[in-house]
mmCIF file of C-alpha atoms in Angstrom:
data_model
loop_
_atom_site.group_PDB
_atom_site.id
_atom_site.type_symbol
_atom_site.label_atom_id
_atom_site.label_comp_id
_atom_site.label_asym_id
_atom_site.label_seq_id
_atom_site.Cartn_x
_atom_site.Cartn_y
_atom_site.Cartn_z
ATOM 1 C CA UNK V 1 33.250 18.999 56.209
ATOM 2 C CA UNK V 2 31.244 21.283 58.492
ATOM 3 C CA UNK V 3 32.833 22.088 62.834
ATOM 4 C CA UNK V 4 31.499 23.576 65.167
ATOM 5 C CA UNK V 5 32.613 26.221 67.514
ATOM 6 C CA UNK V 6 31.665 25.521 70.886
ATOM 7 C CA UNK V 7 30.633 28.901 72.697
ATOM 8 C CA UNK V 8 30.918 30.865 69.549
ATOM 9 C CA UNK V 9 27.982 29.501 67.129
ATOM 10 C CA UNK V 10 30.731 29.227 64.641
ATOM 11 C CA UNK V 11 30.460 26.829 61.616
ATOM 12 C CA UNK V 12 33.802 26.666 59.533
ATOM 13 C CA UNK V 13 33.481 24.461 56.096
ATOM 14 C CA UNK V 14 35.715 23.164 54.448
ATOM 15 C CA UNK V 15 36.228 21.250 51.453
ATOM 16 C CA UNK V 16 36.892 17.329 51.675
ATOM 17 C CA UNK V 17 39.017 16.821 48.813
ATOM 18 C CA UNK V 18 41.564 20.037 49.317
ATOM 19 C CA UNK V 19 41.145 20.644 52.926
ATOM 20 C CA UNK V 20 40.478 24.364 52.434
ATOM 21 C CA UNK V 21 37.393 26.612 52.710
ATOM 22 C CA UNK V 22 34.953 27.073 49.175
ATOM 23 C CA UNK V 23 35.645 29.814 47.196
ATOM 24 C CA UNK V 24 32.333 30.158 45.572
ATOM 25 C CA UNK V 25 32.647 26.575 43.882
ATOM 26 C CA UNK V 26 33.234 23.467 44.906
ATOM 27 C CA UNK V 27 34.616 20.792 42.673
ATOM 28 C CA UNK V 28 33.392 17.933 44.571
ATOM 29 C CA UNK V 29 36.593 16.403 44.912
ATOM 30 C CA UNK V 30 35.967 13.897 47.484
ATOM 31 C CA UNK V 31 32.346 12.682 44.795
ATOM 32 C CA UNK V 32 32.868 9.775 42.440
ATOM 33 C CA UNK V 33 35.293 11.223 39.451
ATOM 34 C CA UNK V 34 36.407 14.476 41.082
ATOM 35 C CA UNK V 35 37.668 17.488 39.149
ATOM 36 C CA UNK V 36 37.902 17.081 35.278
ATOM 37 C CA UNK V 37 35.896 13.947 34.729
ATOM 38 C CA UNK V 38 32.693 12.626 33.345
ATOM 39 C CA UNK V 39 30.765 13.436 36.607
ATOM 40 C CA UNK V 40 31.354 17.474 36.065
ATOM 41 C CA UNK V 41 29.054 16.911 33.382
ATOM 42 C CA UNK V 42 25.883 17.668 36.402
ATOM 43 C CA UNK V 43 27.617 21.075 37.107
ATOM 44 C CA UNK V 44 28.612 19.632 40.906
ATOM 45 C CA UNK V 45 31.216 21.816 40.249
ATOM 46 C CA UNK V 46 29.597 24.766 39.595
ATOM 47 C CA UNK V 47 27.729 24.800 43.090
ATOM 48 C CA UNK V 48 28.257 27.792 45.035
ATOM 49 C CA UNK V 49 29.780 26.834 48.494
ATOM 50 C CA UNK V 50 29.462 29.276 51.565
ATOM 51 C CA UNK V 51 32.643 29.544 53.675
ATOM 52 C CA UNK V 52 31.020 29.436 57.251
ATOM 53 C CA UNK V 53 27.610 29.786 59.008
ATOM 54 C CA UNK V 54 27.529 32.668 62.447
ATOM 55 C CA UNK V 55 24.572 32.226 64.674
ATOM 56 C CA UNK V 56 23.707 34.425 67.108
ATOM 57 C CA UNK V 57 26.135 35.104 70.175
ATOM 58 C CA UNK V 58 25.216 33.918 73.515
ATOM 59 C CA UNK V 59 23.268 36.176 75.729
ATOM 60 C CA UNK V 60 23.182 33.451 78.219
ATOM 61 C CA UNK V 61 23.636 35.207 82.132
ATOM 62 C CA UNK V 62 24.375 32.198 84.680
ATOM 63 C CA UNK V 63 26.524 30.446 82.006
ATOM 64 C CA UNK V 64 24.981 27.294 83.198
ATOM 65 C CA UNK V 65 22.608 26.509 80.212
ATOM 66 C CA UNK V 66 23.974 25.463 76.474
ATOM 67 C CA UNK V 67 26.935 27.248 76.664
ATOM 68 C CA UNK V 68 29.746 24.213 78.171
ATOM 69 C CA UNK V 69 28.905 22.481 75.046
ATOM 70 C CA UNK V 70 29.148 22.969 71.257
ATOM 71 C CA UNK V 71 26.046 22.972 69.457
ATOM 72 C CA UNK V 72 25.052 20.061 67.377
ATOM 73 C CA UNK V 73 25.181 19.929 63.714
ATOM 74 C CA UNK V 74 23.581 17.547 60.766
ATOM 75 C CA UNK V 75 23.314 18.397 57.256
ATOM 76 C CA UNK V 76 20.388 17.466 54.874
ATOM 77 C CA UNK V 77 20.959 14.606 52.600
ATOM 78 C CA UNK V 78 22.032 16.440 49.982
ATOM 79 C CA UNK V 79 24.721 18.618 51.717
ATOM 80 C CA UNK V 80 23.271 21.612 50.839
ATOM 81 C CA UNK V 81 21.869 22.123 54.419
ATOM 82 C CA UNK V 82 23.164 22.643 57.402
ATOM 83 C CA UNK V 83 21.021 21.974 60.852
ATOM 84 C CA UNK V 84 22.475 23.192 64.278
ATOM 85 C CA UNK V 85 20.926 23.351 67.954
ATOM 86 C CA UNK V 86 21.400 27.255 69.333
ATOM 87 C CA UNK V 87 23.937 27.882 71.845
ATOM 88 C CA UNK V 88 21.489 27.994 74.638
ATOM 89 C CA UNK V 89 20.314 24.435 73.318
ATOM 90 C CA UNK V 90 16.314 25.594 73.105
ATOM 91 C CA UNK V 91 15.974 26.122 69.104
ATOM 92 C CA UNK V 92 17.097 24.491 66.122
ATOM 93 C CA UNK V 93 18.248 26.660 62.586
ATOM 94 C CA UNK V 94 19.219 25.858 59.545
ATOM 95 C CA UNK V 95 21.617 27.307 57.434
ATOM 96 C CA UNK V 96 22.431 27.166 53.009
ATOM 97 C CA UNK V 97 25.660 25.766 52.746
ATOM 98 C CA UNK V 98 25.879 24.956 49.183
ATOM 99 C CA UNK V 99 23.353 26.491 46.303
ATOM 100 C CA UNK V 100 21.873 24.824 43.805
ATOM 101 C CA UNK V 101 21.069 25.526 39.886
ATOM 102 C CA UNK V 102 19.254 28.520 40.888
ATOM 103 C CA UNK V 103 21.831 30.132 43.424
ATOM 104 C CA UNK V 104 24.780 31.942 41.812
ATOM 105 C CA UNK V 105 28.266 32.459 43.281
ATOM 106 C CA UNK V 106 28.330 35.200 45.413
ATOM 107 C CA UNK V 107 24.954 34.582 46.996
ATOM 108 C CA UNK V 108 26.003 34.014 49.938
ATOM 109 C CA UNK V 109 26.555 36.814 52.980
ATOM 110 C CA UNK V 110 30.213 38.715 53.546
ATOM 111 C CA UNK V 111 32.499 36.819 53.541
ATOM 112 C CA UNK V 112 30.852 33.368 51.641
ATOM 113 C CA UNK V 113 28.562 33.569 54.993
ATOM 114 C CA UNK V 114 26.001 31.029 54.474
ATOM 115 C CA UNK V 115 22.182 31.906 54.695
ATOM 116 C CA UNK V 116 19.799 31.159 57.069
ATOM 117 C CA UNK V 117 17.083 29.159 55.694
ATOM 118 C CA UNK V 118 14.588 28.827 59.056
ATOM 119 C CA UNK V 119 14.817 29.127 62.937
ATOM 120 C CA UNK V 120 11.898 26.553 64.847
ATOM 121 C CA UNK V 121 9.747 27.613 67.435
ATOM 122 C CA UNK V 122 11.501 27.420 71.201
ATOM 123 C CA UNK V 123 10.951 23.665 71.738
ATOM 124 C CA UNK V 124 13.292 23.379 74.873
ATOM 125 C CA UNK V 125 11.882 25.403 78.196
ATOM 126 C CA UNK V 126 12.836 26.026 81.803
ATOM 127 C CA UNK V 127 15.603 23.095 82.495
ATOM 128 C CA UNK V 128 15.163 21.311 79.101
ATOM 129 C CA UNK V 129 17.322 21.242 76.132
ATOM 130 C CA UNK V 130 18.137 19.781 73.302
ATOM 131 C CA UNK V 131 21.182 17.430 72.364
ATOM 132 C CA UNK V 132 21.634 15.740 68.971
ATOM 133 C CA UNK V 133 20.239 16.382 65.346
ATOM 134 C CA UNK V 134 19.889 13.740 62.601
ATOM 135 C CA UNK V 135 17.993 14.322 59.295
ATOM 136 C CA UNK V 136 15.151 11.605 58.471
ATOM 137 C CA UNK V 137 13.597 10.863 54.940
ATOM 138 C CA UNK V 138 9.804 11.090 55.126
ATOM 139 C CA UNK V 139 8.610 7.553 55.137
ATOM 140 C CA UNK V 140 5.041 7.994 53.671
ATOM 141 C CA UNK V 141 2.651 11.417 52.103
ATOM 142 C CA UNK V 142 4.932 13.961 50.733
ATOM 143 C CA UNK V 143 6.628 17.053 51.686
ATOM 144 C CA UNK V 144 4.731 20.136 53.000
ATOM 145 C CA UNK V 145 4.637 23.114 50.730
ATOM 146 C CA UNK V 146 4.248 23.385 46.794
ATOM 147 C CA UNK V 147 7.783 22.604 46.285
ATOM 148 C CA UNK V 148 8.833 25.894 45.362
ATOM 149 C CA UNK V 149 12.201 27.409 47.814
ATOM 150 C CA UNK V 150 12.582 24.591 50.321
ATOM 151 C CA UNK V 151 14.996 23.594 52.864
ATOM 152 C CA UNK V 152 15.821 20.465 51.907
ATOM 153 C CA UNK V 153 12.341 19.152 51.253
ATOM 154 C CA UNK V 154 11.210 15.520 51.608
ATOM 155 C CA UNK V 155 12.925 15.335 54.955
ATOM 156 C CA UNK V 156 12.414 15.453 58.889
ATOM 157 C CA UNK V 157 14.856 16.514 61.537
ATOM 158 C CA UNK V 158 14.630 14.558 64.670
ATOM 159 C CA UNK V 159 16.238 15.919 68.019
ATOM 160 C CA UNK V 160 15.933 14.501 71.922
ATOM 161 C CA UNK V 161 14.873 17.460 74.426
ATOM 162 C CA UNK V 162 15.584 16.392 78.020
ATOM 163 C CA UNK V 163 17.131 17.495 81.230
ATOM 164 C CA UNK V 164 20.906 17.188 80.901
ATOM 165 C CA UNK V 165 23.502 16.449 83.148
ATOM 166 C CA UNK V 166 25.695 19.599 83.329
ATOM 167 C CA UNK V 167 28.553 19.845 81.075
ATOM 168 C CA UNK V 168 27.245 16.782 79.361
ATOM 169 C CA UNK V 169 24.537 15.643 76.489
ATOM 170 C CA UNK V 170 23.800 12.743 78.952
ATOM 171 C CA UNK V 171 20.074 12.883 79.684
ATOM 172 C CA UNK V 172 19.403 13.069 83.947
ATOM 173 C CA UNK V 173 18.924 9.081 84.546
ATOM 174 C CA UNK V 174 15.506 7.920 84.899
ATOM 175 C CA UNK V 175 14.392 11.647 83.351
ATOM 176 C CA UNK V 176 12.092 11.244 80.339
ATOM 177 C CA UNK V 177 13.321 11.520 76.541
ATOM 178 C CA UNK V 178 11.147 13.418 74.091
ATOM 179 C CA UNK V 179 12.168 13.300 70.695
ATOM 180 C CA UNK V 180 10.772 16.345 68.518
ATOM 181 C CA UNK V 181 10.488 16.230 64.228
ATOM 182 C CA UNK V 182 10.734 18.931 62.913
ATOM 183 C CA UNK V 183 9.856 19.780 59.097
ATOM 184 C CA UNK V 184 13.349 20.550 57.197
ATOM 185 C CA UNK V 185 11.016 22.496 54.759
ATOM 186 C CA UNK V 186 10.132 25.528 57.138
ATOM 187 C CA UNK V 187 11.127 24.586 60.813
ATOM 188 C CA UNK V 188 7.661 23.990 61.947
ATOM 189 C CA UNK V 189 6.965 21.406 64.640
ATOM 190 C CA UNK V 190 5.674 18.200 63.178
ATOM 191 C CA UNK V 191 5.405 15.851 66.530
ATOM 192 C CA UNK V 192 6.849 15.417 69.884
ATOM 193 C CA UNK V 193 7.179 11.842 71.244
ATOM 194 C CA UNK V 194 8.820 10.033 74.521
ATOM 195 C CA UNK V 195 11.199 7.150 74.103
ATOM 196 C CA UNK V 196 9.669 3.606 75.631
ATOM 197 C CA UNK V 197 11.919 2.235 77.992
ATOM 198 C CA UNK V 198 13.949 5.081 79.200
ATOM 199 C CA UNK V 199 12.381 5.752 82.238
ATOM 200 C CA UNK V 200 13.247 3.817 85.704
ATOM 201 C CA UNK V 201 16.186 2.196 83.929
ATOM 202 C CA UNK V 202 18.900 4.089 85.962
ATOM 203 C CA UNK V 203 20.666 4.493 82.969
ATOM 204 C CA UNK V 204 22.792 7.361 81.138
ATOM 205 C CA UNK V 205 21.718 7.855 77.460
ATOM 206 C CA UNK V 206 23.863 10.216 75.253
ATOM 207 C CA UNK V 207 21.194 12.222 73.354
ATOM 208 C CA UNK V 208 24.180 13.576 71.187
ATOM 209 C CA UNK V 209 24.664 10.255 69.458
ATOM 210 C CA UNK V 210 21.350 10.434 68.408
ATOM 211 C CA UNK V 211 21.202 9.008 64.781
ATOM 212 C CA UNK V 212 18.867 7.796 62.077
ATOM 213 C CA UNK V 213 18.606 4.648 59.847
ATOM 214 C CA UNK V 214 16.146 2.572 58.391
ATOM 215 C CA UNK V 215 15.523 4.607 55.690
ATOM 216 C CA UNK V 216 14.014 6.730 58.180
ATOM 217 C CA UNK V 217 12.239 4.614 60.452
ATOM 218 C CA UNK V 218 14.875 4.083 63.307
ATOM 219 C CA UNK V 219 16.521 5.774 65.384
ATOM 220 C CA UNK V 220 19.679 4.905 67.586
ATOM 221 C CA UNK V 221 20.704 6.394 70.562
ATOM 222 C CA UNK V 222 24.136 5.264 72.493
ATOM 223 C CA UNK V 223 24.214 4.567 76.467
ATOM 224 C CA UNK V 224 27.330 5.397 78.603
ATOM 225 C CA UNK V 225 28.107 1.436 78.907
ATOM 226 C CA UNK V 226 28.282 1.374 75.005
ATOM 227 C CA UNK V 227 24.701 -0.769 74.510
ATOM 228 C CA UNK V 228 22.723 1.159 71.760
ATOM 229 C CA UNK V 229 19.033 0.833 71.709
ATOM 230 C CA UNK V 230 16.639 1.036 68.441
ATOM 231 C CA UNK V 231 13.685 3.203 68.945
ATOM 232 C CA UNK V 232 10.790 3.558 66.119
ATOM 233 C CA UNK V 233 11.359 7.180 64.451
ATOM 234 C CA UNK V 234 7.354 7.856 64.500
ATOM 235 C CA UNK V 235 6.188 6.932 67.806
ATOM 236 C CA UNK V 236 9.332 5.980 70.084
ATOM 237 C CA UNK V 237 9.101 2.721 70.823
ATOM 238 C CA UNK V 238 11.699 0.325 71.581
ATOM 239 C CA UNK V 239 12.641 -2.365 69.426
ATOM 240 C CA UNK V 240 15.826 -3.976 69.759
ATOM 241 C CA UNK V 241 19.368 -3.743 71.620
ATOM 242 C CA UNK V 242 22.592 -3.765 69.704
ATOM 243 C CA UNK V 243 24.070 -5.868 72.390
ATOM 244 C CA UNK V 244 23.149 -6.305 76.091
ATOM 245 C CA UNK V 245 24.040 -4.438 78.504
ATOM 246 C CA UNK V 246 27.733 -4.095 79.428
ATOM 247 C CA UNK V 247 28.800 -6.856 78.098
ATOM 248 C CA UNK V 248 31.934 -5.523 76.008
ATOM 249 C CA UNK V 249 35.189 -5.815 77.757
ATOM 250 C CA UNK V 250 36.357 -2.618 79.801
ATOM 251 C CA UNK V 251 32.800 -0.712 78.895
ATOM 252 C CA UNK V 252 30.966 -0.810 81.858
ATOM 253 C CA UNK V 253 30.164 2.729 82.967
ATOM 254 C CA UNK V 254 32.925 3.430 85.865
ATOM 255 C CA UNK V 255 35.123 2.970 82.048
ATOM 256 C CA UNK V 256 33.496 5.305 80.617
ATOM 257 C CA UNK V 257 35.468 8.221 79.330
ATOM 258 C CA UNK V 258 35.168 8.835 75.466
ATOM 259 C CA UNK V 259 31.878 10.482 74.376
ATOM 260 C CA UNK V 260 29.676 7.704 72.391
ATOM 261 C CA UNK V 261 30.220 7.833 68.641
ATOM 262 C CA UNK V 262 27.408 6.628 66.665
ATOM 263 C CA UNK V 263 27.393 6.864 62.459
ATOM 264 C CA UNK V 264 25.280 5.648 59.762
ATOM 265 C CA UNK V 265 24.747 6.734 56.038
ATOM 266 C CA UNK V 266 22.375 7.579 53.631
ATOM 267 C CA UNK V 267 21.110 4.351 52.950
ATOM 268 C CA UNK V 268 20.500 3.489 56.288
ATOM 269 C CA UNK V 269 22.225 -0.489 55.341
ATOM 270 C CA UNK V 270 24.848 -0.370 58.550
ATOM 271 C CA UNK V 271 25.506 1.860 61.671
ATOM 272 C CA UNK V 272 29.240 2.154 63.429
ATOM 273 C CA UNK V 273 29.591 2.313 66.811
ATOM 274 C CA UNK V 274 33.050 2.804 68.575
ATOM 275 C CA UNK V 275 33.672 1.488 72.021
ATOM 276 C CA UNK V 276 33.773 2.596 74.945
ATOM 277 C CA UNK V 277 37.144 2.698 75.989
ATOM 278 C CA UNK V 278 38.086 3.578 71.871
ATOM 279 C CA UNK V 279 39.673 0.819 71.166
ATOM 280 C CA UNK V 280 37.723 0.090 67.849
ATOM 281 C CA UNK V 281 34.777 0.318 65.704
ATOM 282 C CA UNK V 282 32.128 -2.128 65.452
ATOM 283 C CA UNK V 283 29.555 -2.327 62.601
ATOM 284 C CA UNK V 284 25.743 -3.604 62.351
ATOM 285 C CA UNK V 285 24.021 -4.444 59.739
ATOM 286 C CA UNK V 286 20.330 -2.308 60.649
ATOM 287 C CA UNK V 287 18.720 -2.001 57.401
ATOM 288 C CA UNK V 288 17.913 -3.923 54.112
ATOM 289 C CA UNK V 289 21.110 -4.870 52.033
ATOM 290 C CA UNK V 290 21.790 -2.479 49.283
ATOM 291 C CA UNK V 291 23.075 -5.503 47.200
ATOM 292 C CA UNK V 292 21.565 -9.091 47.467
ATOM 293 C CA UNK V 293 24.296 -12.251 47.948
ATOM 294 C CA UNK V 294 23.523 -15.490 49.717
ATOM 295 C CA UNK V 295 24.925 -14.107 52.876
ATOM 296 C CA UNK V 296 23.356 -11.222 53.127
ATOM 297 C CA UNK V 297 19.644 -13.465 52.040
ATOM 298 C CA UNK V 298 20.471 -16.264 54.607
ATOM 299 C CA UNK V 299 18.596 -14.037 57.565
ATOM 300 C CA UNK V 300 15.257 -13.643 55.610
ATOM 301 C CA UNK V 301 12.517 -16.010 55.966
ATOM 302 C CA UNK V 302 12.203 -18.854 53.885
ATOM 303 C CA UNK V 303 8.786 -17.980 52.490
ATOM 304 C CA UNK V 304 10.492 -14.489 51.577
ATOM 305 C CA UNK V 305 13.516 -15.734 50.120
ATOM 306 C CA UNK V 306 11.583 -18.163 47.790
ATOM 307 C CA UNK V 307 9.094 -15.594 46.481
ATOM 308 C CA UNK V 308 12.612 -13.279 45.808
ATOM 309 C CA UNK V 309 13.905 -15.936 44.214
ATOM 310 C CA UNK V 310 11.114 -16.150 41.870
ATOM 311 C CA UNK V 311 10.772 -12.410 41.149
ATOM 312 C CA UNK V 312 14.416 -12.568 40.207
ATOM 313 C CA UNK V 313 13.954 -15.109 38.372
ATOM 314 C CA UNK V 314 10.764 -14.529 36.063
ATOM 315 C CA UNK V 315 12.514 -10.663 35.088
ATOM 316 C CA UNK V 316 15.595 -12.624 34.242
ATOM 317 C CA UNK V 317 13.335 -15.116 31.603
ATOM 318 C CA UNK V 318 11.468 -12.040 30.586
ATOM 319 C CA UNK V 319 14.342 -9.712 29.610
ATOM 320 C CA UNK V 320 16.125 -13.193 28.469
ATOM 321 C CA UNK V 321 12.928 -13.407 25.489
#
C-alpha cells in the first residue's frame, strides 16, 4: 500500500498484510497462501521492499501551480514500480519499490529509500499540468529496449495534461484533454493524443480518476455528475457512456462534493465507480469475462457464441480420445 504526501513528494509503503513498513522483505501476506505456505516456494518472500520514495521538494514561487494537490501515484503491474506526477504537476518519475531476483536487501537508499528508476521529459508547460496516472499493457509489438534493466517493461503509462481548475484535478470546462503514453521502460514520450468529445460539452472531467481497462485498450475518465465516459487508449476516441448523464439520484453537479473514485484491476474484466454523493459502489462489467457461464455468454453474438461452443467442444472430444 503506497500514500502520498501532498506538498511533501512523500511516498510511505506499507505492507498489506501487517500494516507496517518493509524491512528489507516482504512476505506477501496479503498474496494467495501468505507466510509459510506453498506459494513461498517463488521466493515472494525474499523480495526486497523499500520503505518510502522522496522526490524532490517544491521550488514552486506563487504557490499556485501543483502544490494544493498531492501528486498522483500508480504502480506497474507487478508492484515493483511506483509512478508519481512531480509536485509542480509537469513531469512524471518512477521509483523501485520492491526488487526482484537480482536486487538484494539493502539495495535500496538510507533508510529502505526506494530508487529512482526514470524522470520523463517536461510534458506539462505554461498553465498545463498533469492529473492522473494509470499503467497500460502494450497491446501489440513488444517492449522497447533489449530487455536487460527495465522499468517495468511491456507496459505504457497514460496521463491527461490539461488546464486545471485551481485546487482541483478538474480539467477547465470546454478546455481540451491530451492524454500522453509514456514508455514505463525509460520515461520517453511515446504519443500525445486529445480526447473526442470533450470539447464544447460544458462539462467538468476529473483527470485524476483517470484509469485503464481493456486489457489496455480503454480508458475511463469520471465527470463531476458521476457519468464515466470510455475513450480508446491509442487514439482517444469516444466510445461509450457508463450511464447518461445525471441520471443517478442526488448526482447532478450542484451535489457534487466527494472527489470521483474510479478502480479497475489487472485483468481489466470490471471497473467500480462510487457515487456521487458516496452512498455506494457500482460495478461494470468493461472487458471480456475471465471465466465463461451462460450469463456472462448471453451478451455475445449468436454467430460467436456458436463457433465458442464448438471450439469448446471439439478440445473436450479431443482430450476425451
Amino acid at each position: 500500500v503506497v500514500g502520498s504526501v501532498g506538498g511533501h513528494a512523500v511516498f510511505p509503503v506499507w505492507d498489506a498484510g501487517t500494516g507496517e513498513p518493509p524491512t528489507g522483505e516482504s512476505n506477501h501476506s496479503n498474496e494467495p497462501g501468505g507466510r509459510g505456505s506453498r506459494e513461498d516456494a517463488r521466493g515472494w518472500h525474499a523480495e526486497p521492499a523499500a520503505s518510502y520514495a522522496r522526490d524532490d521538494p517544491w521550488r514552486g514561487g506563487d504557490g499556485r501551480d501543483g502544490d494544493q494537490i498531492a501528486p498522483h501515484v500508480a504502480s506497474s503491474r507487478d508492484g515493483r514500480v511506483l509512478y508519481a506526477t512531480s509536485l509542480d504537476a509537469k513531469e512524471v518519475r518512477a521509483w523501485r519499490i520492491r526488487g526482484g531476483d537480482d536486487v538484494v536487501v539493502g539495495a535500496f537508499g538510507t533508510n529502505g529509500a526506494a530508487t529512482r528508476a526514470w524522470t520523463s521529459e517536461r510534458l506539462a508547460v505554461r498553465s498545463l499540468r498533469l492529473a492522473g496516472l494509470t499503467s497500460l499493457p502494450r497491446t501489440r509489438g513488444v517492449s522497447r529496449g533489449d530487455g536487460g534493466d527495465t522499468a517495468g517493461g511491456g507496459e505504457l503509462v497514460a496521463t491527461c495534461c490539461a488546464p486545471m481548475v485551481d485546487g482541483t484535478c478538474y480539467a477547465t470546462p470546454d478546455a481540451p484533454i491530451k492524454v500522453v503514453l509514456i514508455d514505463a521502460e525509460d520515461g520517453a514520450t511515446v504519443r500525445r493524443f486529445e480526447l473526442e468529445g470533450v470539447t464544447a460539452c460544458n462539462r467538468f472531467i476529473d483527470c485524476g480518476s483517470l484509469a485503464g481497462g481493456g486489457g489496455g485498450t480503454l480508458l475511463f475518465l469520471a465527470h463531476r455528475d458521476g457519468s464515466i465516459w470510455i475513450h480508446a487508449a491509442r487514439s482517444g476516441g469516444q466510445i461509450a457512456t457508463l450511464h447518461a448523464h445525471s441520471t443517478w439520484a442526488g448526482t447532478s453537479g450542484h451535489h457534487r462534493l466527494l472527489p470521483a473514485c474510479v478502480a479497475t484491476v489487472g485483468d481489466g474484466e470490471f471497473l467500480w465507480a462510487a457515487t456521487t454523493d458516496g452512498q455506494c459502489v457500482h460495478r461494470y462489467q468493461v472487458g471480456p469475462p475471465r471465466t465463461w457461464t451462460r450469463a456472462s455468454h448471453r451478451r455475445f453474438p449468436v454467430a460467436f457464441r456458436r463457433l465458442v461452443k464448438e471450439l469448446v467442444t471439439s478440445v473436450h472430444v479431443r482430450n476425451a480420445r
